[in-house]
Amino acid sequence: MDALDWARWQFGITTVYHFLFVPLTIGLSFLVAGMQTAWVRTRDDRWLRLTKLFGKLFLINIAMGVVTGIVQEFQFGMNWSAYSRFVGDIFGAPLAIEALLAFFLESTFIGLWIFGWEKLPRKAHLACIWLVAIGTALSAYFILAANSFMQNPVGFRFNPETKRAELTDFGAVLTNKVALITFPHTLAGAFLAAGALVAAVGLWHLIRRPGVDVRDYRSAVKVGAWTTLIATAAILLTGDIQGKIMTEVQPMKMAAAEALYETAQPAPFSILTIGTLDGTEPVWQIEIPGLLSFLATGDFNGKVEGINDLQAQYEAKYGPGNYKPIIPVTYWTFRAMIGFGLLAAAIALLALWTLRRGRVPTSTWLLRAALLLPLTPLAANAFGWIFTEMGRQPWIVFSQMRTADGVSPTVGAGSVITSLSVYTALYGILAVVEVGLLLKYAKAGLPDVVAPPEKPPLDDEDRPLAFAY
Amino acid sequence: MELTTVWFILIAILWTGYFVLEGFDFGVGMLLPVLGRTERERRVLINTIGPVWDGNEVWVLTAGGATFAAFPEWYATLFSGFYLPLLLILVSLIIRGVAFEYRGKRDDDRWRGRWDLCIIAGSAVPAFLWGVAFGNIFRGVKLGPGHEYIGTFWDLLNPYAVLGGVTTLLLFGLHGAIFVSLKTAGEIRDKARGFANGLGIAVAVVAVAFLSFTFAIRSRPASVVLGVLAAAALVGALLMVRRKREGWAFAGTAACIGLTVASLFTALFPYVMPSTGLDVFSLTVTNASSTPYTLKIMTWVAVVFTPIVLMYQGWTYWVFRKRIGVHHIPE
């Protein structure tokens, strides 16, 4: 393995790790904002208690999301300097705007929200968490616009003099059709993750601590499960459109998602394959006829181009080389993404069924499912990203620059191995800490609350702070 | 004015903002063992920066992003060239950021002790390394064809750059101590002021040495004027500490940091990263920059949104303007 391989592993590991926290952060910020809004509107203490409980889980989680995000921004320059030189004219802008518009909003108002419970009027304090939520969504949009340029480069021209891609139409980069569909798809994935966590915490308390705060935890399960189900519907809808756009702009990725070697009309979709995925006959397969055609084109009879034909086309267009991604990775991550997402929806549906007409679940089976529930959307999100990034290979910017050409030429394997080891060890330790804290506070359950005053008191300089680190 | 010059100035402003703001929270972090003897005192210290440190840190993310957008060649050379120091900085920022949030989440002395170490090291290491990095940017580094950095890690630890690191380390420490004296009440306030008094002399010696060394490497009249003003601001800050005027003292160290950054950038222009070897390999505002179209868009974004950011960040400081003491810390 050389510096390129290590740099790729580092990007993969740090990104997947970062993206375990991001969806939870985005989704929870909105759900917590929603709960706090419910409290401000109804003055029902149940919503304040839920706000405090999930707000705490949100803060434990966002801390990790923020610090691992710093690595992401600096990594482009550290490990991928040739890439940064090539696309800096285009790629840097959404990143800088993300920092200016989104990160400042998030980080400033999160501070105000954490410490401002009794320092700000009730509605101003509520506005803070909404601004945090908006910040997280804005941040997602700008980073996805940057990523979408790598999937489907638009709004630029290649300048042979400077040998770099130069921006010609920023509007086109921001309204890239890949970005416009990836944004709602990713947001829906975030709501899936957060909804599943909220529902799971509620279920755990209802089953393990029967009779304690039943009314409140039922609300949590309902909010969480409905969020999960609505998010699933949004994911399917946006994923479907995304598949068709992907077929149009990156046909190789769609072919690789099915390991479809020969062009077919209609093309079937296989749920599972036993055997190799190298284009020879599989040992055993469950296939749904015409489904890939539908996913790719919207027509059960549509034509889907196969890997071999695309390889020949790309060779003619871009010169000799291997233009196939690693097929088993794309094939299985695509299925894992869909499978884990649907599993979350199934568990959420089951949970809602057990709550019908005022019932309270007692099943230990449901408890086991509840423990699985928050993990499946995270797995779905991670596999989705691995699929979308690995499916683009060998390109770092599709059709413009190969990944192998984007790596920093002067950074040796030793440096990359050092940083990869440091991050892996550090992230490993922090993962244990984070999971430990999340479990501790999730199990501790709803806090006793005293509703803060409508307006902050002006007097009493010596009163202890309502919240302090 | 050329847009490349505008962006050179904007990036200088972003770094100024970063060092002035995160400078004091780095200072508070590294003084944790010095000014915070008891658990309650440490909590007072951490809570002086609790609501604001995260917003302060975004300045560096914005500086990094803006460099990427406006001067991609600079961004690429700088970040790949200074690989290991940057890795150390990133690791520091990670453990420090997590520590603030996680420290109080368990009632356990060993747990808190470990996070305290993360806060202390996570504050001191970047405070030192940013100075080293800027020393090297200013002094110039070995650049080769394609503007790639061709020196080693050890080349970055040259005497001038290390002096730069010691300067930022001590200056941020002083800035932090003065901030503590401004934001706290009672015993801890007196302790912080006393400490700032003592540290101030060391800072003055190092800062004057650093500035003189700087002028010897590269200077123009305006940069010397700014450097002298920076020294004057520092002296003013120290006098104000003695007179117990903490607000003015804090303004003094803030001005000192801002003027030092301004002096360095003024002397550096039009370079952004000079080569110590052949000058053709040097990075300047022209050969490192994005296209005029990208710069134009970024200028509009900056003009519209920077004032908004400044307003709401300023408001945060207003909301949390009260001094705090040990009696404010809840159980």
mmCIF file of C-alpha atoms in Angstrom, chain A residues 107-441:
data_model
loop_
_atom_site.group_PDB
_atom_site.id
_atom_site.type_symbol
_atom_site.label_atom_id
_atom_site.label_comp_id
_atom_site.label_asym_id
_atom_site.label_seq_id
_atom_site.Cartn_x
_atom_site.Cartn_y
_atom_site.Cartn_z
ATOM 1 C CA SER A 107 -21.928 27.181 17.111
ATOM 2 C CA THR A 108 -22.974 30.616 18.319
ATOM 3 C CA PHE A 109 -26.604 29.734 18.930
ATOM 4 C CA ILE A 110 -25.801 26.385 20.478
ATOM 5 C CA GLY A 111 -23.831 28.304 23.109
ATOM 6 C CA LEU A 112 -26.785 30.623 23.621
ATOM 7 C CA TRP A 113 -29.162 27.679 23.835
ATOM 8 C CA ILE A 114 -27.081 25.682 26.331
ATOM 9 C CA PHE A 115 -26.372 28.564 28.688
ATOM 10 C CA GLY A 116 -29.325 30.796 27.929
ATOM 11 C CA TRP A 117 -32.203 28.944 29.636
ATOM 12 C CA GLU A 118 -32.721 31.687 32.228
ATOM 13 C CA LYS A 119 -30.854 34.490 30.539
ATOM 14 C CA LEU A 120 -33.089 34.850 27.513
ATOM 15 C CA PRO A 121 -36.818 35.389 27.198
ATOM 16 C CA ARG A 122 -38.596 32.118 26.474
ATOM 17 C CA LYS A 123 -39.251 32.762 22.814
ATOM 18 C CA ALA A 124 -35.788 34.115 22.097
ATOM 19 C CA HIS A 125 -34.364 30.992 23.685
ATOM 20 C CA LEU A 126 -36.604 28.843 21.513
ATOM 21 C CA ALA A 127 -35.452 30.747 18.438
ATOM 22 C CA CYS A 128 -31.866 29.777 19.308
ATOM 23 C CA ILE A 129 -32.466 26.050 18.896
ATOM 24 C CA TRP A 130 -34.321 26.646 15.643
ATOM 25 C CA LEU A 131 -31.369 28.648 14.352
ATOM 26 C CA VAL A 132 -29.085 25.775 15.314
ATOM 27 C CA ALA A 133 -31.332 23.404 13.380
ATOM 28 C CA ILE A 134 -31.390 25.678 10.353
ATOM 29 C CA GLY A 135 -27.611 25.943 10.598
ATOM 30 C CA THR A 136 -27.194 22.165 10.509
ATOM 31 C CA ALA A 137 -29.431 21.913 7.439
ATOM 32 C CA LEU A 138 -27.649 24.760 5.649
ATOM 33 C CA SER A 139 -24.354 23.115 6.405
ATOM 34 C CA ALA A 140 -25.611 19.881 4.852
ATOM 35 C CA TYR A 141 -26.757 21.715 1.758
ATOM 36 C CA PHE A 142 -23.435 23.425 1.068
ATOM 37 C CA ILE A 143 -21.305 20.367 1.674
ATOM 38 C CA LEU A 144 -23.624 18.312 -0.530
ATOM 39 C CA ALA A 145 -23.360 20.935 -3.265
ATOM 40 C CA ALA A 146 -19.587 20.533 -3.063
ATOM 41 C CA ASN A 147 -19.853 16.752 -3.106
ATOM 42 C CA SER A 148 -22.338 16.817 -5.972
ATOM 43 C CA PHE A 149 -19.790 18.670 -8.056
ATOM 44 C CA MET A 150 -17.555 15.633 -7.654
ATOM 45 C CA GLN A 151 -20.383 13.346 -8.767
ATOM 46 C CA ASN A 152 -21.626 15.537 -11.586
ATOM 47 C CA PRO A 153 -19.333 18.473 -12.387
ATOM 48 C CA VAL A 154 -21.286 21.472 -13.687
ATOM 49 C CA GLY A 155 -20.815 25.226 -14.050
ATOM 50 C CA PHE A 156 -17.090 25.115 -14.875
ATOM 51 C CA ARG A 157 -14.602 24.896 -17.685
ATOM 52 C CA PHE A 158 -11.222 23.234 -17.826
ATOM 53 C CA ASN A 159 -8.502 25.817 -18.329
ATOM 54 C CA PRO A 160 -5.622 24.136 -20.191
ATOM 55 C CA GLU A 161 -3.279 27.010 -19.304
ATOM 56 C CA THR A 162 -3.625 26.739 -15.552
ATOM 57 C CA LYS A 163 -4.541 23.022 -15.774
ATOM 58 C CA ARG A 164 -7.398 23.450 -13.383
ATOM 59 C CA ALA A 165 -11.170 23.485 -13.348
ATOM 60 C CA GLU A 166 -12.495 27.032 -13.183
ATOM 61 C CA LEU A 167 -15.887 28.196 -12.085
ATOM 62 C CA THR A 168 -18.087 29.738 -14.764
ATOM 63 C CA ASP A 169 -21.531 29.521 -13.184
ATOM 64 C CA PHE A 170 -21.883 29.344 -9.416
ATOM 65 C CA GLY A 171 -25.668 29.152 -9.698
ATOM 66 C CA ALA A 172 -25.245 25.927 -11.655
ATOM 67 C CA VAL A 173 -23.059 24.460 -8.906
ATOM 68 C CA LEU A 174 -25.646 25.327 -6.249
ATOM 69 C CA THR A 175 -28.555 24.019 -8.333
ATOM 70 C CA ASN A 176 -26.747 20.919 -9.569
ATOM 71 C CA LYS A 177 -29.535 18.385 -9.996
ATOM 72 C CA VAL A 178 -27.529 15.872 -8.017
ATOM 73 C CA ALA A 179 -27.285 18.336 -5.108
ATOM 74 C CA LEU A 180 -30.971 19.217 -5.252
ATOM 75 C CA ILE A 181 -31.997 15.588 -4.856
ATOM 76 C CA THR A 182 -29.182 14.464 -2.563
ATOM 77 C CA PHE A 183 -30.016 17.200 -0.058
ATOM 78 C CA PRO A 184 -33.580 16.035 0.732
ATOM 79 C CA HIS A 185 -32.442 12.416 0.605
ATOM 80 C CA THR A 186 -29.698 13.064 3.161
ATOM 81 C CA LEU A 187 -31.984 15.181 5.315
ATOM 82 C CA ALA A 188 -34.556 12.391 5.321
ATOM 83 C CA GLY A 189 -31.787 9.976 6.337
ATOM 84 C CA ALA A 190 -30.993 12.294 9.226
ATOM 85 C CA PHE A 191 -34.606 12.318 10.397
ATOM 86 C CA LEU A 192 -34.627 8.536 10.147
ATOM 87 C CA ALA A 193 -31.635 8.340 12.476
ATOM 88 C CA ALA A 194 -32.964 10.854 14.997
ATOM 89 C CA GLY A 195 -36.509 9.508 14.956
ATOM 90 C CA ALA A 196 -35.217 5.998 15.577
ATOM 91 C CA LEU A 197 -33.137 7.147 18.536
ATOM 92 C CA VAL A 198 -36.030 9.027 20.139
ATOM 93 C CA ALA A 199 -38.403 6.090 19.661
ATOM 94 C CA ALA A 200 -35.858 3.615 20.998
ATOM 95 C CA VAL A 201 -35.202 5.577 24.187
ATOM 96 C CA GLY A 202 -38.951 5.845 24.778
ATOM 97 C CA LEU A 203 -39.519 2.134 24.171
ATOM 98 C CA TRP A 204 -36.697 1.132 26.450
ATOM 99 C CA HIS A 205 -38.167 3.099 29.347
ATOM 100 C CA LEU A 206 -41.713 1.901 28.724
ATOM 101 C CA ILE A 207 -40.643 -1.745 28.750
ATOM 102 C CA ARG A 208 -37.845 -1.716 31.294
ATOM 103 C CA ARG A 209 -39.380 0.693 33.769
ATOM 104 C CA PRO A 210 -43.086 -0.089 33.628
ATOM 105 C CA GLY A 211 -45.299 2.570 35.108
ATOM 106 C CA VAL A 212 -42.653 5.324 35.189
ATOM 107 C CA ASP A 213 -43.540 8.464 33.217
ATOM 108 C CA VAL A 214 -45.657 6.411 30.831
ATOM 109 C CA ARG A 215 -47.443 9.371 29.306
ATOM 110 C CA ASP A 216 -44.189 11.160 28.487
ATOM 111 C CA TYR A 217 -42.401 8.158 27.020
ATOM 112 C CA ARG A 218 -45.431 7.266 24.928
ATOM 113 C CA SER A 219 -45.121 10.731 23.419
ATOM 114 C CA ALA A 220 -41.454 10.126 22.741
ATOM 115 C CA VAL A 221 -42.144 6.823 20.994
ATOM 116 C CA LYS A 222 -44.909 8.370 18.926
ATOM 117 C CA VAL A 223 -42.820 11.344 17.863
ATOM 118 C CA GLY A 224 -39.852 9.119 17.095
ATOM 119 C CA ALA A 225 -41.740 6.393 15.265
ATOM 120 C CA TRP A 226 -43.789 8.762 13.151
ATOM 121 C CA THR A 227 -40.633 10.676 12.276
ATOM 122 C CA THR A 228 -39.011 7.409 11.246
ATOM 123 C CA LEU A 229 -41.958 6.380 9.082
ATOM 124 C CA ILE A 230 -42.366 9.745 7.374
ATOM 125 C CA ALA A 231 -38.618 9.893 6.840
ATOM 126 C CA THR A 232 -38.717 6.435 5.263
ATOM 127 C CA ALA A 233 -41.383 7.575 2.818
ATOM 128 C CA ALA A 234 -39.279 10.635 1.965
ATOM 129 C CA ILE A 235 -36.181 8.481 1.562
ATOM 130 C CA LEU A 236 -37.909 6.117 -0.838
ATOM 131 C CA LEU A 237 -39.317 8.983 -2.855
ATOM 132 C CA THR A 238 -36.098 10.962 -3.069
ATOM 133 C CA GLY A 239 -33.996 7.811 -3.487
ATOM 134 C CA ASP A 240 -36.094 6.845 -6.465
ATOM 135 C CA ILE A 241 -35.546 10.194 -8.176
ATOM 136 C CA GLN A 242 -31.891 10.077 -7.222
ATOM 137 C CA GLY A 243 -31.512 6.674 -8.865
ATOM 138 C CA LYS A 244 -32.802 8.025 -12.124
ATOM 139 C CA ILE A 245 -30.531 11.067 -12.016
ATOM 140 C CA MET A 246 -27.608 8.838 -11.131
ATOM 141 C CA THR A 247 -28.354 6.592 -14.101
ATOM 142 C CA GLU A 248 -28.255 9.656 -16.282
ATOM 143 C CA VAL A 249 -25.057 11.243 -14.949
ATOM 144 C CA GLN A 250 -23.141 8.218 -13.637
ATOM 145 C CA PRO A 251 -24.505 5.159 -15.453
ATOM 146 C CA MET A 252 -21.564 3.085 -14.274
ATOM 147 C CA LYS A 253 -22.624 3.573 -10.655
ATOM 148 C CA MET A 254 -26.109 2.234 -11.349
ATOM 149 C CA ALA A 255 -24.717 -0.736 -13.277
ATOM 150 C CA ALA A 256 -22.301 -1.398 -10.422
ATOM 151 C CA ALA A 257 -25.131 -1.202 -7.883
ATOM 152 C CA GLU A 258 -26.644 -4.298 -9.530
ATOM 153 C CA ALA A 259 -23.401 -5.849 -10.823
ATOM 154 C CA LEU A 260 -25.091 -5.734 -14.208
ATOM 155 C CA TYR A 261 -22.338 -6.625 -16.665
ATOM 156 C CA GLU A 262 -24.326 -6.866 -19.885
ATOM 157 C CA THR A 263 -26.747 -4.205 -21.054
ATOM 158 C CA ALA A 264 -30.285 -5.438 -20.487
ATOM 159 C CA GLN A 265 -33.817 -4.473 -21.414
ATOM 160 C CA PRO A 266 -35.626 -5.025 -19.154
ATOM 161 C CA ALA A 267 -33.080 -5.303 -16.353
ATOM 162 C CA PRO A 268 -33.918 -7.274 -13.198
ATOM 163 C CA PHE A 269 -32.911 -6.316 -9.674
ATOM 164 C CA SER A 270 -31.479 -8.977 -7.402
ATOM 165 C CA ILE A 271 -32.244 -8.851 -3.695
ATOM 166 C CA LEU A 272 -29.414 -11.240 -2.902
ATOM 167 C CA THR A 273 -26.732 -13.022 -4.835
ATOM 168 C CA ILE A 274 -24.736 -16.011 -3.763
ATOM 169 C CA GLY A 275 -21.648 -16.554 -5.813
ATOM 170 C CA THR A 276 -19.101 -14.129 -7.191
ATOM 171 C CA LEU A 277 -20.024 -10.780 -8.681
ATOM 172 C CA ASP A 278 -17.496 -10.908 -11.484
ATOM 173 C CA GLY A 279 -19.999 -11.265 -14.315
ATOM 174 C CA THR A 280 -20.061 -15.060 -14.377
ATOM 175 C CA GLU A 281 -23.277 -16.927 -13.544
ATOM 176 C CA PRO A 282 -24.094 -16.623 -9.850
ATOM 177 C CA VAL A 283 -24.713 -19.753 -7.819
ATOM 178 C CA TRP A 284 -28.045 -18.577 -6.534
ATOM 179 C CA GLN A 285 -30.005 -15.332 -6.792
ATOM 180 C CA ILE A 286 -33.432 -13.912 -5.965
ATOM 181 C CA GLU A 287 -34.389 -11.562 -8.759
ATOM 182 C CA ILE A 288 -37.277 -9.208 -9.331
ATOM 183 C CA PRO A 289 -37.740 -8.836 -13.071
ATOM 184 C CA GLY A 290 -37.739 -5.346 -14.480
ATOM 185 C CA LEU A 291 -37.086 -3.659 -11.129
ATOM 186 C CA LEU A 292 -33.660 -2.284 -12.014
ATOM 187 C CA SER A 293 -35.136 -0.874 -15.207
ATOM 188 C CA PHE A 294 -37.749 0.867 -13.097
ATOM 189 C CA LEU A 295 -35.232 2.162 -10.547
ATOM 190 C CA ALA A 296 -32.977 3.458 -13.296
ATOM 191 C CA THR A 297 -35.440 4.777 -15.829
ATOM 192 C CA GLY A 298 -38.915 4.830 -14.305
ATOM 193 C CA ASP A 299 -40.084 2.219 -16.819
ATOM 194 C CA PHE A 300 -40.194 -1.507 -16.067
ATOM 195 C CA ASN A 301 -39.105 -2.087 -19.619
ATOM 196 C CA GLY A 302 -36.308 0.508 -19.729
ATOM 197 C CA LYS A 303 -32.845 -0.252 -21.026
ATOM 198 C CA VAL A 304 -30.010 -0.269 -18.484
ATOM 199 C CA GLU A 305 -26.458 -0.182 -19.730
ATOM 200 C CA GLY A 306 -24.122 -2.840 -18.408
ATOM 201 C CA ILE A 307 -20.652 -2.514 -16.923
ATOM 202 C CA ASN A 308 -18.872 -3.997 -19.939
ATOM 203 C CA ASP A 309 -20.503 -1.640 -22.438
ATOM 204 C CA LEU A 310 -19.829 1.363 -20.223
ATOM 205 C CA GLN A 311 -16.208 0.307 -19.752
ATOM 206 C CA ALA A 312 -15.813 0.196 -23.539
ATOM 207 C CA GLN A 313 -17.490 3.603 -23.907
ATOM 208 C CA TYR A 314 -15.275 5.188 -21.231
ATOM 209 C CA GLU A 315 -12.138 3.731 -22.769
ATOM 210 C CA ALA A 316 -13.089 5.270 -26.078
ATOM 211 C CA LYS A 317 -13.778 8.579 -24.396
ATOM 212 C CA TYR A 318 -11.148 8.895 -21.662
ATOM 213 C CA GLY A 319 -8.381 6.579 -22.867
ATOM 214 C CA PRO A 320 -7.301 3.163 -21.642
ATOM 215 C CA GLY A 321 -7.859 2.306 -17.998
ATOM 216 C CA ASN A 322 -10.155 0.531 -15.612
ATOM 217 C CA TYR A 323 -13.349 2.495 -15.094
ATOM 218 C CA LYS A 324 -15.119 -0.081 -12.954
ATOM 219 C CA PRO A 325 -15.576 0.563 -9.267
ATOM 220 C CA ILE A 326 -15.096 -2.365 -6.895
ATOM 221 C CA ILE A 327 -18.283 -4.231 -7.781
ATOM 222 C CA PRO A 328 -18.851 -6.296 -4.595
ATOM 223 C CA VAL A 329 -18.584 -3.102 -2.542
ATOM 224 C CA THR A 330 -21.116 -1.196 -4.624
ATOM 225 C CA TYR A 331 -23.425 -4.206 -4.910
ATOM 226 C CA TRP A 332 -23.572 -4.987 -1.206
ATOM 227 C CA THR A 333 -23.495 -1.449 0.186
ATOM 228 C CA PHE A 334 -26.439 -0.538 -2.047
ATOM 229 C CA ARG A 335 -28.444 -3.427 -0.592
ATOM 230 C CA ALA A 336 -27.259 -2.755 2.948
ATOM 231 C CA MET A 337 -28.345 0.874 2.654
ATOM 232 C CA ILE A 338 -31.852 -0.052 1.575
ATOM 233 C CA GLY A 339 -32.132 -3.043 3.890
ATOM 234 C CA PHE A 340 -31.086 -1.285 7.090
ATOM 235 C CA GLY A 341 -33.292 1.699 6.276
ATOM 236 C CA LEU A 342 -36.346 -0.479 5.780
ATOM 237 C CA LEU A 343 -35.568 -2.440 8.935
ATOM 238 C CA ALA A 344 -35.779 0.787 10.951
ATOM 239 C CA ALA A 345 -39.138 1.559 9.402
ATOM 240 C CA ALA A 346 -40.418 -1.938 10.193
ATOM 241 C CA ILE A 347 -39.413 -1.674 13.853
ATOM 242 C CA ALA A 348 -40.964 1.796 14.099
ATOM 243 C CA LEU A 349 -44.204 0.479 12.645
ATOM 244 C CA LEU A 350 -44.189 -2.385 15.133
ATOM 245 C CA ALA A 351 -43.641 0.081 17.974
ATOM 246 C CA LEU A 352 -46.595 2.212 16.906
ATOM 247 C CA TRP A 353 -48.753 -0.909 16.688
ATOM 248 C CA THR A 354 -47.960 -1.765 20.309
ATOM 249 C CA LEU A 355 -49.040 1.710 21.426
ATOM 250 C CA ARG A 356 -52.438 1.636 19.741
ATOM 251 C CA ARG A 357 -55.414 2.828 21.793
ATOM 252 C CA GLY A 358 -53.462 3.709 24.884
ATOM 253 C CA ARG A 359 -51.646 0.389 25.239
ATOM 254 C CA VAL A 360 -48.170 0.104 26.685
ATOM 255 C CA PRO A 361 -45.704 -2.418 25.246
ATOM 256 C CA THR A 362 -44.239 -5.066 27.513
ATOM 257 C CA SER A 363 -42.646 -7.444 25.040
ATOM 258 C CA THR A 364 -38.987 -8.261 25.592
ATOM 259 C CA TRP A 365 -38.777 -8.957 21.861
ATOM 260 C CA LEU A 366 -39.734 -5.398 21.165
ATOM 261 C CA LEU A 367 -37.104 -4.313 23.672
ATOM 262 C CA ARG A 368 -34.450 -6.172 21.707
ATOM 263 C CA ALA A 369 -35.690 -4.594 18.509
ATOM 264 C CA ALA A 370 -35.628 -1.227 20.248
ATOM 265 C CA LEU A 371 -31.949 -1.655 21.023
ATOM 266 C CA LEU A 372 -31.312 -2.361 17.350
ATOM 267 C CA LEU A 373 -33.470 0.523 16.210
ATOM 268 C CA PRO A 374 -31.055 3.460 16.597
ATOM 269 C CA LEU A 375 -28.236 1.512 14.943
ATOM 270 C CA THR A 376 -29.920 0.553 11.694
ATOM 271 C CA PRO A 377 -30.341 4.093 10.272
ATOM 272 C CA LEU A 378 -26.712 4.855 11.111
ATOM 273 C CA ALA A 379 -25.679 1.749 9.205
ATOM 274 C CA ALA A 380 -27.962 2.712 6.311
ATOM 275 C CA ASN A 381 -26.455 6.208 6.201
ATOM 276 C CA ALA A 382 -22.898 4.889 6.315
ATOM 277 C CA PHE A 383 -23.478 2.286 3.610
ATOM 278 C CA GLY A 384 -25.219 4.878 1.471
ATOM 279 C CA TRP A 385 -22.164 7.090 1.580
ATOM 280 C CA ILE A 386 -19.753 4.248 0.954
ATOM 281 C CA PHE A 387 -21.859 3.295 -2.041
ATOM 282 C CA THR A 388 -22.030 6.780 -3.485
ATOM 283 C CA GLU A 389 -18.320 7.523 -3.021
ATOM 284 C CA MET A 390 -16.974 4.105 -4.022
ATOM 285 C CA GLY A 391 -19.369 3.993 -6.965
ATOM 286 C CA ARG A 392 -17.693 7.116 -8.367
ATOM 287 C CA GLN A 393 -14.266 5.487 -8.518
ATOM 288 C CA PRO A 394 -11.810 5.653 -10.218
ATOM 289 C CA TRP A 395 -12.811 9.305 -10.442
ATOM 290 C CA ILE A 396 -12.385 11.860 -7.674
ATOM 291 C CA VAL A 397 -14.234 14.348 -9.895
ATOM 292 C CA PHE A 398 -16.286 12.317 -12.312
ATOM 293 C CA SER A 399 -14.869 12.462 -15.851
ATOM 294 C CA GLN A 400 -12.355 15.191 -14.847
ATOM 295 C CA MET A 401 -9.811 13.884 -12.401
ATOM 296 C CA ARG A 402 -8.919 10.442 -11.149
ATOM 297 C CA THR A 403 -8.575 9.780 -7.443
ATOM 298 C CA ALA A 404 -4.998 8.613 -7.972
ATOM 299 C CA ASP A 405 -4.128 12.041 -9.407
ATOM 300 C CA GLY A 406 -5.685 13.987 -6.554
ATOM 301 C CA VAL A 407 -3.454 12.834 -3.725
ATOM 302 C CA SER A 408 -0.793 15.154 -2.203
ATOM 303 C CA PRO A 409 2.407 14.473 -4.123
ATOM 304 C CA THR A 410 4.804 15.467 -1.345
ATOM 305 C CA VAL A 411 3.127 13.802 1.609
ATOM 306 C CA GLY A 412 4.801 10.469 2.239
ATOM 307 C CA ALA A 413 3.126 7.246 3.263
ATOM 308 C CA GLY A 414 4.734 7.601 6.699
ATOM 309 C CA SER A 415 2.908 10.859 7.431
ATOM 310 C CA VAL A 416 -0.420 9.486 6.265
ATOM 311 C CA ILE A 417 0.019 6.262 8.238
ATOM 312 C CA THR A 418 0.845 8.345 11.315
ATOM 313 C CA SER A 419 -2.253 10.471 11.003
ATOM 314 C CA LEU A 420 -4.438 7.514 10.103
ATOM 315 C CA SER A 421 -3.252 5.630 13.197
ATOM 316 C CA VAL A 422 -3.718 8.673 15.412
ATOM 317 C CA TYR A 423 -7.246 9.336 14.152
ATOM 318 C CA THR A 424 -8.256 5.699 14.318
ATOM 319 C CA ALA A 425 -7.027 5.314 17.885
ATOM 320 C CA LEU A 426 -8.495 8.635 18.996
ATOM 321 C CA TYR A 427 -11.829 8.037 17.263
ATOM 322 C CA GLY A 428 -11.964 4.566 18.774
ATOM 323 C CA ILE A 429 -11.501 5.884 22.301
ATOM 324 C CA LEU A 430 -13.960 8.722 21.759
ATOM 325 C CA ALA A 431 -16.536 6.304 20.366
ATOM 326 C CA VAL A 432 -16.424 4.322 23.610
ATOM 327 C CA VAL A 433 -16.763 7.534 25.636
ATOM 328 C CA GLU A 434 -19.615 8.862 23.536
ATOM 329 C CA VAL A 435 -21.608 5.631 23.541
ATOM 330 C CA GLY A 436 -21.059 5.338 27.287
ATOM 331 C CA LEU A 437 -22.376 8.846 27.896
ATOM 332 C CA LEU A 438 -25.320 8.441 25.533
ATOM 333 C CA LEU A 439 -26.338 5.230 27.303
ATOM 334 C CA LYS A 440 -25.878 6.791 30.728
ATOM 335 C CA TYR A 441 -28.103 9.757 29.962
#
